[in-house]
Amino acid sequence: MTHPGTACLIDRYRHRLPVTTATPVIALGEGSTPLVQAPRLGAELGVDLWLKLEGANPTGSFKDRGMTMAISKAAEDRAEAVICASTGNTSASAAAYAAHAGLRCVVVIPGGKIALGKLAQAQIMGAVVCAIDGSFDDALRIVRELAETHPITLVNNLNPYRLEGQKTAAFEIVEELGVPDWVALPVGNGGNITAFWRGFNEAVTAGDASDRPRLLGCQADGSAAMVRGEDVLEPETVATAIRIGRPVRRVEAAAAARESEGGFVAVSDDEILRWYERIARLEGVFCEPSSATSVAGVARARAAGTIVEGERVVCVLTGHGLKDPGSASALGAEVITLPATRHAIEQIAFG
Ligand code: AN7
């Protein structure tokens, strides 16, 4: 037992994961994240809403579920170095788990396009951080080529162990809530929606489709490759985590949406920021803008009649708001500057 007191997800779900007693468990206490009922936000949307707070993972995003698996298997295979391309969260997670395992870590990011907190995480944890003059898709192409020609393990979600770890979020939802009508989640590369579908299928043994939730994949208008059914050559969105134009898991992601009788929806940056603020104001939950895409997508699906009033919906809030404080500050809520007197505060606070 590496972590007395907290069962890391490899220990909690060992029987459903490709690990053996020979696998060193590289863990920081990931998984077992809160599933919080959101009655005020739910009332606004007309659904029975629950939020899965993946920002509560050790580095503040769902990537830790996959990374504990990918790095543990890399350590088992005696790898000395790992590499990834990232819009930010994968790099923060890879840097953390690599540091914990004593592995060298190289991350390649689109320069100027990742949130401050994510960059700071990769830096402080000692990763070699390479910012390129290009997009995430360019970065991924380069690291794939390097991993083919050098002794370095790729830990992007092309790494099969990543999805195995990430599927455990679906197990937790079924154990705590049963099977909801819908699960909505932001989609970039399509890895997480693929992992969730696998997880729900493994969690629910009966072959009846009604035993599994419908999956709603939510994208930003400016990078909605799944919705459009084609690559987006120059993706752009305020939701930088999902600023991805060529989803590497597109085939599996499309199958997950189709087989679950769900679908994909695209929302504007304005909608993303509106719901980003509503989630915080109505529920006290601070997620990053990309994560709010899931709630914005539910609002769209409600307006279209795809999601029916009163249905039970879980929105997966994939990353913590503190990753990207700039986006919250940019919304410009007032900070009142006052002299340091009781009278001044009294006048403002009690009108
Ligand atoms: C907060 O970190 O791709 O559809 O390089 O950070 O599995 O890609 C991040 C993706 C959703 C999309 N929410 O998941 C990266 C990266 C947040 C994210 C996604 C990401 P996928």
mmCIF file of C-alpha atoms and ligand atoms in Angstrom:
data_model
loop_
_atom_site.group_PDB
_atom_site.id
_atom_site.type_symbol
_atom_site.label_atom_id
_atom_site.label_comp_id
_atom_site.label_asym_id
_atom_site.label_seq_id
_atom_site.Cartn_x
_atom_site.Cartn_y
_atom_site.Cartn_z
ATOM 1 C CA MET A 1 0.000 0.000 0.000
ATOM 2 C CA THR A 2 1.754 3.111 -1.254
ATOM 3 C CA HIS A 3 -0.738 5.574 0.182
ATOM 4 C CA PRO A 4 -2.164 4.541 3.521
ATOM 5 C CA GLY A 5 -5.442 6.371 4.066
ATOM 6 C CA THR A 6 -6.216 7.230 0.451
ATOM 7 C CA ALA A 7 -6.801 4.479 -2.061
ATOM 8 C CA CYS A 8 -5.291 5.730 -5.304
ATOM 9 C CA LEU A 9 -7.255 4.624 -8.332
ATOM 10 C CA ILE A 10 -4.828 1.855 -9.282
ATOM 11 C CA ASP A 11 -5.384 0.257 -5.890
ATOM 12 C CA ARG A 12 -9.125 0.967 -5.881
ATOM 13 C CA TYR A 13 -9.727 -0.540 -9.338
ATOM 14 C CA ARG A 14 -6.742 -2.863 -9.645
ATOM 15 C CA HIS A 15 -8.972 -5.776 -10.792
ATOM 16 C CA ARG A 16 -10.162 -3.741 -13.787
ATOM 17 C CA LEU A 17 -6.800 -2.299 -14.855
ATOM 18 C CA PRO A 18 -3.856 -3.793 -16.762
ATOM 19 C CA VAL A 19 -1.500 -3.891 -13.772
ATOM 20 C CA THR A 20 0.199 -6.762 -11.986
ATOM 21 C CA THR A 21 2.156 -7.115 -8.762
ATOM 22 C CA ALA A 22 5.232 -6.295 -10.894
ATOM 23 C CA THR A 23 3.860 -2.844 -11.730
ATOM 24 C CA PRO A 24 5.302 -0.103 -9.505
ATOM 25 C CA VAL A 25 2.399 2.135 -8.488
ATOM 26 C CA ILE A 26 3.307 5.750 -9.213
ATOM 27 C CA ALA A 27 0.498 7.568 -7.447
ATOM 28 C CA LEU A 28 -0.260 10.951 -5.913
ATOM 29 C CA GLY A 29 -3.747 10.192 -4.578
ATOM 30 C CA GLU A 30 -5.743 10.554 -7.796
ATOM 31 C CA GLY A 31 -9.356 9.589 -8.411
ATOM 32 C CA SER A 32 -12.280 9.375 -5.958
ATOM 33 C CA THR A 33 -13.234 12.939 -6.902
ATOM 34 C CA PRO A 34 -16.382 14.661 -5.579
ATOM 35 C CA LEU A 35 -19.693 14.208 -7.389
ATOM 36 C CA VAL A 36 -21.690 17.224 -6.271
ATOM 37 C CA GLN A 37 -25.375 17.893 -6.779
ATOM 38 C CA ALA A 38 -25.972 21.307 -8.347
ATOM 39 C CA PRO A 39 -29.592 22.254 -7.598
ATOM 40 C CA ARG A 40 -29.395 25.968 -8.378
ATOM 41 C CA LEU A 41 -27.608 25.552 -11.683
ATOM 42 C CA GLY A 42 -29.803 22.535 -12.412
ATOM 43 C CA ALA A 43 -32.963 24.611 -11.891
ATOM 44 C CA GLU A 44 -31.689 27.146 -14.404
ATOM 45 C CA LEU A 45 -31.134 24.365 -16.934
ATOM 46 C CA GLY A 46 -34.272 22.385 -16.049
ATOM 47 C CA VAL A 47 -32.395 19.173 -15.231
ATOM 48 C CA ASP A 48 -31.290 17.136 -12.208
ATOM 49 C CA LEU A 49 -27.683 18.264 -12.440
ATOM 50 C CA TRP A 50 -24.538 16.758 -10.895
ATOM 51 C CA LEU A 51 -20.973 17.969 -11.280
ATOM 52 C CA LYS A 52 -17.998 15.583 -11.294
ATOM 53 C CA LEU A 53 -15.138 17.675 -9.971
ATOM 54 C CA GLU A 54 -12.098 16.334 -11.778
ATOM 55 C CA GLY A 55 -10.200 19.473 -10.793
ATOM 56 C CA ALA A 56 -9.876 17.813 -7.377
ATOM 57 C CA ASN A 57 -7.216 15.458 -8.757
ATOM 58 C CA PRO A 58 -3.615 16.050 -7.559
ATOM 59 C CA THR A 59 -2.519 18.339 -10.394
ATOM 60 C CA GLY A 60 -6.000 19.792 -10.879
ATOM 61 C CA SER A 61 -7.297 17.864 -13.880
ATOM 62 C CA PHE A 62 -8.657 14.489 -15.009
ATOM 63 C CA LYS A 63 -5.353 13.822 -16.780
ATOM 64 C CA ASP A 64 -3.980 12.409 -13.508
ATOM 65 C CA ARG A 65 -6.232 9.352 -13.847
ATOM 66 C CA GLY A 66 -4.527 8.412 -17.082
ATOM 67 C CA MET A 67 -1.088 9.597 -16.104
ATOM 68 C CA THR A 68 -0.805 7.424 -12.973
ATOM 69 C CA MET A 69 -1.326 4.447 -15.294
ATOM 70 C CA ALA A 70 0.926 5.656 -18.131
ATOM 71 C CA ILE A 71 3.833 6.522 -15.822
ATOM 72 C CA SER A 72 3.468 3.370 -13.707
ATOM 73 C CA LYS A 73 3.638 1.256 -16.880
ATOM 74 C CA ALA A 74 6.569 3.315 -18.192
ATOM 75 C CA ALA A 75 8.386 2.665 -14.911
ATOM 76 C CA GLU A 76 7.543 -1.041 -15.157
ATOM 77 C CA ASP A 77 9.056 -1.051 -18.665
ATOM 78 C CA ARG A 78 12.180 0.649 -17.289
ATOM 79 C CA ALA A 79 11.700 3.793 -19.365
ATOM 80 C CA GLU A 80 14.029 6.654 -18.506
ATOM 81 C CA ALA A 81 12.135 9.475 -20.159
ATOM 82 C CA VAL A 82 8.639 10.432 -21.245
ATOM 83 C CA ILE A 83 7.388 13.002 -23.749
ATOM 84 C CA CYS A 84 4.060 14.609 -24.606
ATOM 85 C CA ALA A 85 2.447 17.392 -26.584
ATOM 86 C CA SER A 86 -0.083 19.364 -24.606
ATOM 87 C CA THR A 87 -2.557 22.194 -24.412
ATOM 88 C CA GLY A 88 -1.460 22.399 -20.757
ATOM 89 C CA ASN A 89 -3.057 19.866 -18.459
ATOM 90 C CA THR A 90 -1.328 16.809 -19.871
ATOM 91 C CA SER A 91 2.037 18.536 -19.495
ATOM 92 C CA ALA A 92 1.341 19.456 -15.866
ATOM 93 C CA SER A 93 0.259 15.908 -15.084
ATOM 94 C CA ALA A 94 3.123 14.237 -16.964
ATOM 95 C CA ALA A 95 5.639 16.516 -15.246
ATOM 96 C CA ALA A 96 4.237 15.634 -11.822
ATOM 97 C CA TYR A 97 4.092 11.865 -12.222
ATOM 98 C CA ALA A 98 7.472 11.783 -13.992
ATOM 99 C CA ALA A 99 8.992 13.732 -11.108
ATOM 100 C CA HIS A 100 7.422 11.318 -8.607
ATOM 101 C CA ALA A 101 8.896 8.382 -10.516
ATOM 102 C CA GLY A 102 12.280 10.015 -11.081
ATOM 103 C CA LEU A 103 11.891 10.054 -14.876
ATOM 104 C CA ARG A 104 12.990 12.767 -17.248
ATOM 105 C CA CYS A 105 10.027 14.578 -18.828
ATOM 106 C CA VAL A 106 9.865 16.613 -22.037
ATOM 107 C CA VAL A 107 6.721 18.596 -22.895
ATOM 108 C CA VAL A 108 5.972 20.405 -26.144
ATOM 109 C CA ILE A 109 3.336 23.126 -26.023
ATOM 110 C CA PRO A 110 1.822 25.705 -28.392
ATOM 111 C CA GLY A 111 3.669 28.908 -27.439
ATOM 112 C CA GLY A 112 1.526 31.592 -25.788
ATOM 113 C CA LYS A 113 -1.571 29.389 -25.824
ATOM 114 C CA ILE A 114 -1.531 27.555 -22.524
ATOM 115 C CA ALA A 115 -2.915 28.843 -19.247
ATOM 116 C CA LEU A 116 -0.440 30.277 -16.746
ATOM 117 C CA GLY A 117 -1.062 27.765 -13.953
ATOM 118 C CA LYS A 118 -0.426 24.777 -16.219
ATOM 119 C CA LEU A 119 2.852 26.202 -17.485
ATOM 120 C CA ALA A 120 3.942 27.000 -13.924
ATOM 121 C CA GLN A 121 3.261 23.395 -12.890
ATOM 122 C CA ALA A 122 5.413 21.928 -15.654
ATOM 123 C CA GLN A 123 8.201 24.398 -14.864
ATOM 124 C CA ILE A 124 8.348 23.871 -11.106
ATOM 125 C CA MET A 125 8.293 20.088 -11.495
ATOM 126 C CA GLY A 126 11.391 20.178 -13.609
ATOM 127 C CA ALA A 127 10.093 19.182 -17.027
ATOM 128 C CA VAL A 128 11.967 20.319 -20.111
ATOM 129 C CA VAL A 129 9.367 22.756 -21.492
ATOM 130 C CA CYS A 130 9.501 23.430 -25.235
ATOM 131 C CA ALA A 131 7.148 26.121 -26.558
ATOM 132 C CA ILE A 132 6.753 25.974 -30.333
ATOM 133 C CA ASP A 133 5.539 28.480 -32.868
ATOM 134 C CA GLY A 134 2.646 26.215 -33.852
ATOM 135 C CA SER A 135 -0.531 24.549 -32.642
ATOM 136 C CA PHE A 136 -1.139 21.545 -30.385
ATOM 137 C CA ASP A 137 -1.644 19.464 -33.526
ATOM 138 C CA ASP A 138 1.838 20.449 -34.782
ATOM 139 C CA ALA A 139 3.312 19.595 -31.370
ATOM 140 C CA LEU A 140 1.666 16.177 -31.351
ATOM 141 C CA ARG A 141 2.951 15.317 -34.821
ATOM 142 C CA ILE A 142 6.504 16.157 -33.701
ATOM 143 C CA VAL A 143 6.433 14.171 -30.443
ATOM 144 C CA ARG A 144 4.941 11.140 -32.216
ATOM 145 C CA GLU A 145 7.852 11.177 -34.662
ATOM 146 C CA LEU A 146 10.376 11.543 -31.837
ATOM 147 C CA ALA A 147 8.868 8.709 -29.810
ATOM 148 C CA GLU A 148 9.151 6.433 -32.848
ATOM 149 C CA THR A 149 12.838 7.127 -33.348
ATOM 150 C CA HIS A 150 14.148 7.605 -29.780
ATOM 151 C CA PRO A 151 13.981 5.650 -26.512
ATOM 152 C CA ILE A 152 11.323 7.870 -24.984
ATOM 153 C CA THR A 153 7.759 6.905 -24.009
ATOM 154 C CA LEU A 154 4.848 8.872 -25.440
ATOM 155 C CA VAL A 155 2.295 9.730 -22.725
ATOM 156 C CA ASN A 156 -0.324 11.468 -24.838
ATOM 157 C CA ASN A 157 -3.641 9.650 -24.976
ATOM 158 C CA LEU A 158 -2.367 7.543 -27.886
ATOM 159 C CA ASN A 159 -0.715 5.691 -25.011
ATOM 160 C CA PRO A 160 -3.288 2.943 -24.304
ATOM 161 C CA TYR A 161 -2.773 3.035 -20.533
ATOM 162 C CA ARG A 162 -4.013 6.619 -20.385
ATOM 163 C CA LEU A 163 -7.553 5.658 -21.386
ATOM 164 C CA GLU A 164 -7.510 2.687 -19.016
ATOM 165 C CA GLY A 165 -6.885 5.038 -16.100
ATOM 166 C CA GLN A 166 -9.401 7.607 -17.287
ATOM 167 C CA LYS A 167 -12.241 5.087 -17.559
ATOM 168 C CA THR A 168 -12.317 4.860 -13.745
ATOM 169 C CA ALA A 169 -14.260 8.149 -13.539
ATOM 170 C CA ALA A 170 -17.224 6.315 -15.078
ATOM 171 C CA PHE A 171 -16.933 3.565 -12.429
ATOM 172 C CA GLU A 172 -17.136 6.170 -9.685
ATOM 173 C CA ILE A 173 -20.250 7.792 -11.167
ATOM 174 C CA VAL A 174 -22.088 4.457 -11.433
ATOM 175 C CA GLU A 175 -21.100 3.458 -7.901
ATOM 176 C CA GLU A 176 -22.319 6.719 -6.381
ATOM 177 C CA LEU A 177 -25.292 7.675 -8.515
ATOM 178 C CA GLY A 178 -26.239 4.692 -10.638
ATOM 179 C CA VAL A 179 -26.638 5.347 -14.344
ATOM 180 C CA PRO A 180 -27.592 8.959 -15.201
ATOM 181 C CA ASP A 181 -29.549 9.823 -18.344
ATOM 182 C CA TRP A 182 -26.695 11.903 -19.754
ATOM 183 C CA VAL A 183 -23.014 12.526 -19.162
ATOM 184 C CA ALA A 184 -21.692 15.717 -20.770
ATOM 185 C CA LEU A 185 -17.988 16.359 -21.196
ATOM 186 C CA PRO A 186 -15.685 18.668 -23.140
ATOM 187 C CA VAL A 187 -14.010 17.095 -26.164
ATOM 188 C CA GLY A 188 -10.614 17.954 -27.625
ATOM 189 C CA ASN A 189 -8.765 14.868 -28.828
ATOM 190 C CA GLY A 190 -11.720 12.667 -27.954
ATOM 191 C CA GLY A 191 -9.732 10.551 -25.500
ATOM 192 C CA ASN A 192 -11.814 11.162 -22.422
ATOM 193 C CA ILE A 193 -15.192 10.509 -24.035
ATOM 194 C CA THR A 194 -13.716 7.268 -25.399
ATOM 195 C CA ALA A 195 -12.504 6.321 -21.921
ATOM 196 C CA PHE A 196 -15.850 7.150 -20.303
ATOM 197 C CA TRP A 197 -17.726 4.975 -22.791
ATOM 198 C CA ARG A 198 -15.378 2.093 -22.094
ATOM 199 C CA GLY A 199 -15.817 2.631 -18.360
ATOM 200 C CA PHE A 200 -19.610 2.658 -18.506
ATOM 201 C CA ASN A 201 -19.627 -0.486 -20.612
ATOM 202 C CA GLU A 202 -17.355 -2.278 -18.142
ATOM 203 C CA ALA A 203 -19.286 -0.979 -15.119
ATOM 204 C CA VAL A 204 -22.649 -2.086 -16.462
ATOM 205 C CA THR A 205 -22.530 -5.739 -17.330
ATOM 206 C CA ALA A 206 -26.039 -6.141 -18.813
ATOM 207 C CA GLY A 207 -26.169 -5.708 -22.570
ATOM 208 C CA ASP A 208 -29.098 -3.307 -22.584
ATOM 209 C CA ALA A 209 -28.265 0.184 -23.935
ATOM 210 C CA SER A 210 -30.655 1.763 -21.440
ATOM 211 C CA ASP A 211 -28.247 0.626 -18.726
ATOM 212 C CA ARG A 212 -25.729 3.152 -19.949
ATOM 213 C CA PRO A 213 -25.891 6.944 -20.126
ATOM 214 C CA ARG A 214 -26.030 8.918 -23.331
ATOM 215 C CA LEU A 215 -22.801 10.855 -23.876
ATOM 216 C CA LEU A 216 -22.809 14.487 -24.979
ATOM 217 C CA GLY A 217 -19.446 15.603 -26.394
ATOM 218 C CA CYS A 218 -19.118 19.380 -26.113
ATOM 219 C CA GLN A 219 -16.790 21.445 -28.279
ATOM 220 C CA ALA A 220 -15.965 25.098 -28.880
ATOM 221 C CA ASP A 221 -17.202 26.540 -32.185
ATOM 222 C CA GLY A 222 -13.658 27.440 -33.230
ATOM 223 C CA SER A 223 -12.308 23.904 -32.765
ATOM 224 C CA ALA A 224 -15.366 21.713 -33.384
ATOM 225 C CA ALA A 225 -13.815 18.990 -35.520
ATOM 226 C CA MET A 226 -16.180 16.279 -34.234
ATOM 227 C CA VAL A 227 -19.284 18.364 -34.852
ATOM 228 C CA ARG A 228 -18.131 19.365 -38.318
ATOM 229 C CA GLY A 229 -16.843 15.920 -39.207
ATOM 230 C CA GLU A 230 -13.579 17.329 -40.547
ATOM 231 C CA ASP A 231 -10.273 18.764 -39.329
ATOM 232 C CA VAL A 232 -10.070 22.379 -38.231
ATOM 233 C CA LEU A 233 -6.812 23.709 -39.634
ATOM 234 C CA GLU A 234 -6.497 26.777 -37.426
ATOM 235 C CA PRO A 235 -8.392 26.049 -34.206
ATOM 236 C CA GLU A 236 -9.136 29.032 -31.993
ATOM 237 C CA THR A 237 -11.076 29.357 -28.733
ATOM 238 C CA VAL A 238 -10.893 30.941 -25.304
ATOM 239 C CA ALA A 239 -11.046 27.356 -24.011
ATOM 240 C CA THR A 240 -7.354 26.743 -24.727
ATOM 241 C CA ALA A 241 -7.362 23.215 -23.284
ATOM 242 C CA ILE A 242 -9.578 22.065 -26.176
ATOM 243 C CA ARG A 243 -7.978 24.213 -28.860
ATOM 244 C CA ILE A 244 -7.397 21.091 -30.951
ATOM 245 C CA GLY A 245 -8.185 20.774 -34.652
ATOM 246 C CA ARG A 246 -7.304 17.160 -35.433
ATOM 247 C CA PRO A 247 -8.684 14.850 -32.726
ATOM 248 C CA VAL A 248 -6.506 11.746 -32.558
ATOM 249 C CA ARG A 249 -9.303 9.640 -31.050
ATOM 250 C CA ARG A 250 -11.953 10.818 -33.491
ATOM 251 C CA VAL A 251 -13.058 7.358 -34.612
ATOM 252 C CA GLU A 252 -13.497 6.028 -31.080
ATOM 253 C CA ALA A 253 -15.084 9.289 -29.901
ATOM 254 C CA ALA A 254 -17.613 9.192 -32.743
ATOM 255 C CA ALA A 255 -18.417 5.576 -31.872
ATOM 256 C CA ALA A 256 -18.928 6.489 -28.200
ATOM 257 C CA ALA A 257 -21.416 9.213 -29.094
ATOM 258 C CA ARG A 258 -23.217 7.028 -31.631
ATOM 259 C CA GLU A 259 -23.384 3.815 -29.593
ATOM 260 C CA SER A 260 -24.596 5.680 -26.510
ATOM 261 C CA GLU A 261 -27.280 7.426 -28.585
ATOM 262 C CA GLY A 262 -25.757 10.749 -27.614
ATOM 263 C CA GLY A 263 -23.988 13.211 -29.866
ATOM 264 C CA PHE A 264 -21.758 16.244 -30.226
ATOM 265 C CA VAL A 265 -22.594 19.902 -29.803
ATOM 266 C CA ALA A 266 -20.606 23.096 -30.431
ATOM 267 C CA VAL A 267 -20.914 26.269 -28.372
ATOM 268 C CA SER A 268 -19.523 29.786 -28.794
ATOM 269 C CA ASP A 269 -16.800 31.321 -26.636
ATOM 270 C CA ASP A 270 -19.419 33.710 -25.247
ATOM 271 C CA GLU A 271 -21.564 30.794 -24.105
ATOM 272 C CA ILE A 272 -18.543 29.068 -22.553
ATOM 273 C CA LEU A 273 -17.635 32.174 -20.533
ATOM 274 C CA ARG A 274 -21.245 32.794 -19.527
ATOM 275 C CA TRP A 275 -21.623 29.299 -18.067
ATOM 276 C CA TYR A 276 -18.096 29.399 -16.595
ATOM 277 C CA GLU A 277 -19.349 32.299 -14.483
ATOM 278 C CA ARG A 278 -22.785 30.784 -13.762
ATOM 279 C CA ILE A 279 -21.237 27.550 -12.417
ATOM 280 C CA ALA A 280 -19.143 29.605 -10.003
ATOM 281 C CA ARG A 281 -21.909 32.006 -8.953
ATOM 282 C CA LEU A 282 -24.681 29.468 -8.520
ATOM 283 C CA GLU A 283 -22.723 26.540 -7.128
ATOM 284 C CA GLY A 284 -19.417 27.855 -5.791
ATOM 285 C CA VAL A 285 -17.494 25.641 -8.183
ATOM 286 C CA PHE A 286 -14.535 27.133 -10.018
ATOM 287 C CA CYS A 287 -13.561 25.189 -13.126
ATOM 288 C CA GLU A 288 -11.496 26.228 -16.116
ATOM 289 C CA PRO A 289 -13.284 27.606 -19.217
ATOM 290 C CA SER A 290 -12.858 24.377 -21.215
ATOM 291 C CA SER A 291 -14.663 22.447 -18.512
ATOM 292 C CA ALA A 292 -17.598 24.871 -18.599
ATOM 293 C CA THR A 293 -18.102 23.800 -22.209
ATOM 294 C CA SER A 294 -19.916 20.755 -20.806
ATOM 295 C CA VAL A 295 -22.533 22.916 -19.067
ATOM 296 C CA ALA A 296 -22.824 25.227 -22.089
ATOM 297 C CA GLY A 297 -23.390 22.112 -24.199
ATOM 298 C CA VAL A 298 -26.178 20.937 -21.885
ATOM 299 C CA ALA A 299 -27.856 24.352 -22.190
ATOM 300 C CA ARG A 300 -27.726 24.025 -25.973
ATOM 301 C CA ALA A 301 -29.064 20.474 -25.889
ATOM 302 C CA ARG A 302 -31.916 21.587 -23.611
ATOM 303 C CA ALA A 303 -32.822 24.408 -26.010
ATOM 304 C CA ALA A 304 -32.810 21.921 -28.890
ATOM 305 C CA GLY A 305 -34.978 19.482 -26.920
ATOM 306 C CA THR A 306 -32.302 16.763 -27.066
ATOM 307 C CA ILE A 307 -32.095 16.713 -23.281
ATOM 308 C CA VAL A 308 -35.581 16.635 -21.771
ATOM 309 C CA GLU A 309 -36.711 18.525 -18.671
ATOM 310 C CA GLY A 310 -35.979 16.704 -15.430
ATOM 311 C CA GLU A 311 -33.438 14.268 -16.844
ATOM 312 C CA ARG A 312 -30.456 13.411 -14.667
ATOM 313 C CA VAL A 313 -27.272 14.894 -16.124
ATOM 314 C CA VAL A 314 -23.662 14.639 -14.954
ATOM 315 C CA CYS A 315 -21.333 17.358 -16.261
ATOM 316 C CA VAL A 316 -17.671 16.424 -16.044
ATOM 317 C CA LEU A 317 -15.700 19.487 -14.958
ATOM 318 C CA THR A 318 -12.349 18.341 -16.244
ATOM 319 C CA GLY A 319 -9.988 20.982 -14.860
ATOM 320 C CA HIS A 320 -9.694 23.357 -11.882
ATOM 321 C CA GLY A 321 -10.361 27.085 -12.260
ATOM 322 C CA LEU A 322 -7.081 27.985 -10.590
ATOM 323 C CA LYS A 323 -5.268 26.627 -13.633
ATOM 324 C CA ASP A 324 -6.295 29.754 -15.496
ATOM 325 C CA PRO A 325 -6.835 32.704 -13.146
ATOM 326 C CA GLY A 326 -6.481 35.134 -16.056
ATOM 327 C CA SER A 327 -9.782 34.028 -17.586
ATOM 328 C CA ALA A 328 -11.634 34.726 -14.326
ATOM 329 C CA SER A 329 -10.035 38.127 -13.837
ATOM 330 C CA ALA A 330 -10.728 39.048 -17.469
ATOM 331 C CA LEU A 331 -14.465 38.803 -16.831
ATOM 332 C CA GLY A 332 -13.891 41.985 -14.881
ATOM 333 C CA ALA A 333 -16.002 41.634 -11.730
ATOM 334 C CA GLU A 334 -15.470 44.791 -9.723
ATOM 335 C CA VAL A 335 -12.878 45.103 -6.967
ATOM 336 C CA ILE A 336 -13.658 48.134 -4.831
ATOM 337 C CA THR A 337 -10.665 50.164 -3.664
ATOM 338 C CA LEU A 338 -11.242 51.943 -0.351
ATOM 339 C CA PRO A 339 -9.390 53.701 2.449
ATOM 340 C CA ALA A 340 -8.521 51.475 5.413
ATOM 341 C CA THR A 341 -11.414 52.620 7.601
ATOM 342 C CA ARG A 342 -14.386 50.917 9.173
ATOM 343 C CA HIS A 343 -16.651 53.673 7.876
ATOM 344 C CA ALA A 344 -15.670 53.185 4.232
ATOM 345 C CA ILE A 345 -16.267 49.427 4.397
ATOM 346 C CA GLU A 346 -19.520 49.920 6.296
ATOM 347 C CA GLN A 347 -20.901 52.210 3.613
ATOM 348 C CA ILE A 348 -20.170 49.731 0.844
ATOM 349 C CA ALA A 349 -21.071 46.533 2.686
ATOM 350 C CA PHE A 350 -24.299 47.745 4.288
ATOM 351 C CA GLY A 351 -25.251 50.427 1.798
HETATM 352 C C1 AN7 B 1 -9.596 20.633 -18.988
HETATM 353 O O1 AN7 B 1 -3.652 18.691 -21.949
HETATM 354 O O2 AN7 B 1 -5.404 17.632 -24.711
HETATM 355 O O3 AN7 B 1 -11.044 15.048 -25.507
HETATM 356 O O4 AN7 B 1 -2.917 18.316 -23.946
HETATM 357 O O5 AN7 B 1 -7.376 19.830 -20.520
HETATM 358 O O6 AN7 B 1 -9.546 13.688 -24.029
HETATM 359 O O7 AN7 B 1 -8.628 15.569 -25.397
HETATM 360 C C2 AN7 B 1 -6.311 18.513 -22.721
HETATM 361 C C3 AN7 B 1 -7.615 18.202 -22.954
HETATM 362 C C4 AN7 B 1 -11.058 18.589 -21.661
HETATM 363 C C5 AN7 B 1 -10.276 17.357 -23.640
HETATM 364 N N1 AN7 B 1 -10.914 19.354 -20.585
HETATM 365 O O8 AN7 B 1 -10.067 15.991 -23.411
HETATM 366 C C6 AN7 B 1 -3.857 18.398 -23.133
HETATM 367 C C7 AN7 B 1 -5.220 18.140 -23.603
HETATM 368 C C8 AN7 B 1 -9.690 19.783 -20.211
HETATM 369 C C9 AN7 B 1 -8.570 19.401 -20.937
HETATM 370 C C10 AN7 B 1 -9.994 18.193 -22.439
HETATM 371 C C11 AN7 B 1 -8.713 18.607 -22.090
HETATM 372 P P1 AN7 B 1 -9.817 15.004 -24.659
#
